[in-house]
Coordinates of C-alpha atoms in Angstrom, one line a residue:
D1 CA -31.1 12.2 -7.7
K2 CA -31.5 10.2 -10.9
E3 CA -28.9 7.7 -12.0
G4 CA -27.1 8.7 -15.2
F5 CA -28.5 5.8 -17.1
N6 CA -32.0 7.1 -16.5
I7 CA -31.1 10.7 -17.5
L8 CA -29.2 9.8 -20.8
P9 CA -32.2 8.6 -22.7
Q10 CA -34.2 11.7 -21.6
L11 CA -31.4 14.0 -22.8
K12 CA -31.3 12.3 -26.2
L13 CA -35.1 12.6 -26.6
L14 CA -34.9 16.3 -26.8
S15 CA -34.3 17.5 -30.3
E16 CA -31.8 20.2 -29.2
N17 CA -29.7 17.5 -27.5
E18 CA -29.9 14.9 -30.2
N19 CA -26.4 15.4 -31.5
T20 CA -24.8 16.6 -28.2
P21 CA -22.0 14.4 -27.1
V22 CA -22.2 12.9 -23.7
I23 CA -19.2 11.6 -21.8
V24 CA -20.0 9.2 -18.9
L25 CA -17.8 9.6 -15.8
T26 CA -18.4 6.8 -13.4
V27 CA -16.9 4.3 -10.9
R28 CA -18.8 1.5 -12.7
D29 CA -16.3 -0.6 -14.7
S30 CA -18.3 -3.5 -16.0
A31 CA -18.5 -4.4 -19.7
E32 CA -22.3 -4.4 -19.2
D33 CA -22.3 -0.8 -18.0
R34 CA -20.1 0.3 -20.9
E35 CA -22.4 -1.5 -23.4
K36 CA -25.5 0.1 -21.8
A37 CA -24.0 3.6 -22.0
A38 CA -23.1 3.1 -25.6
K39 CA -26.6 1.8 -26.5
L40 CA -28.1 4.8 -24.7
G41 CA -26.0 7.2 -26.9
A42 CA -22.9 8.0 -24.8
S43 CA -20.0 9.3 -26.8
A44 CA -17.4 8.1 -24.4
Y45 CA -17.1 6.3 -21.1
L46 CA -14.5 6.9 -18.4
T47 CA -14.1 5.1 -15.1
K48 CA -12.9 7.1 -12.0
P49 CA -10.2 7.8 -11.2
F50 CA -8.8 8.5 -14.6
P51 CA -5.8 10.6 -15.8
I52 CA -6.7 14.0 -17.1
S53 CA -5.2 13.0 -20.4
N54 CA -7.9 10.3 -20.8
F55 CA -10.5 13.0 -20.2
F56 CA -9.1 15.2 -22.9
D57 CA -8.9 12.3 -25.2
A58 CA -12.6 11.5 -24.6
V59 CA -13.5 15.2 -25.2
C60 CA -11.5 15.3 -28.4
Y61 CA -13.1 12.1 -29.6
A62 CA -16.6 13.2 -28.7
L63 CA -16.1 16.5 -30.5
R64 CA -14.2 14.9 -33.3
I65 CA -11.2 17.2 -32.7
D66 CA -7.8 16.1 -34.0
K67 CA -5.3 14.9 -31.3
P68 CA -2.7 17.7 -31.9
L69 CA -4.9 20.1 -30.0
F70 CA -4.6 17.9 -26.8
P71 CA -1.1 19.0 -25.7
K72 CA -2.0 22.7 -26.0
V73 CA -5.1 22.3 -23.8
S74 CA -3.3 20.0 -21.4
G75 CA -0.5 22.5 -21.0
L76 CA -2.9 25.3 -20.2
L77 CA -4.5 23.3 -17.5
T78 CA -1.2 22.1 -16.0
D79 CA 0.1 25.7 -15.9
R80 CA -3.0 26.9 -14.0
N81 CA -2.8 24.2 -11.4
T82 CA 0.9 24.7 -10.6

């Protein structure tokens, strides 16, 4: 298994992945790790555990989607899980 910090630069080297947003999901919570992920091209960084709303916020940010879409997506997920 490769660590994400090793995989991220490899992903970004491929031309078809150059503009693909990457969201880092990790237990690492240091400022150094956040900075490293940003320098390697991560679009967002979430530390586990995190509320599902933070995940949707990160996805919306990474895809440049306006926030009003969030409640609709969140409601769909909540309905399925109940």
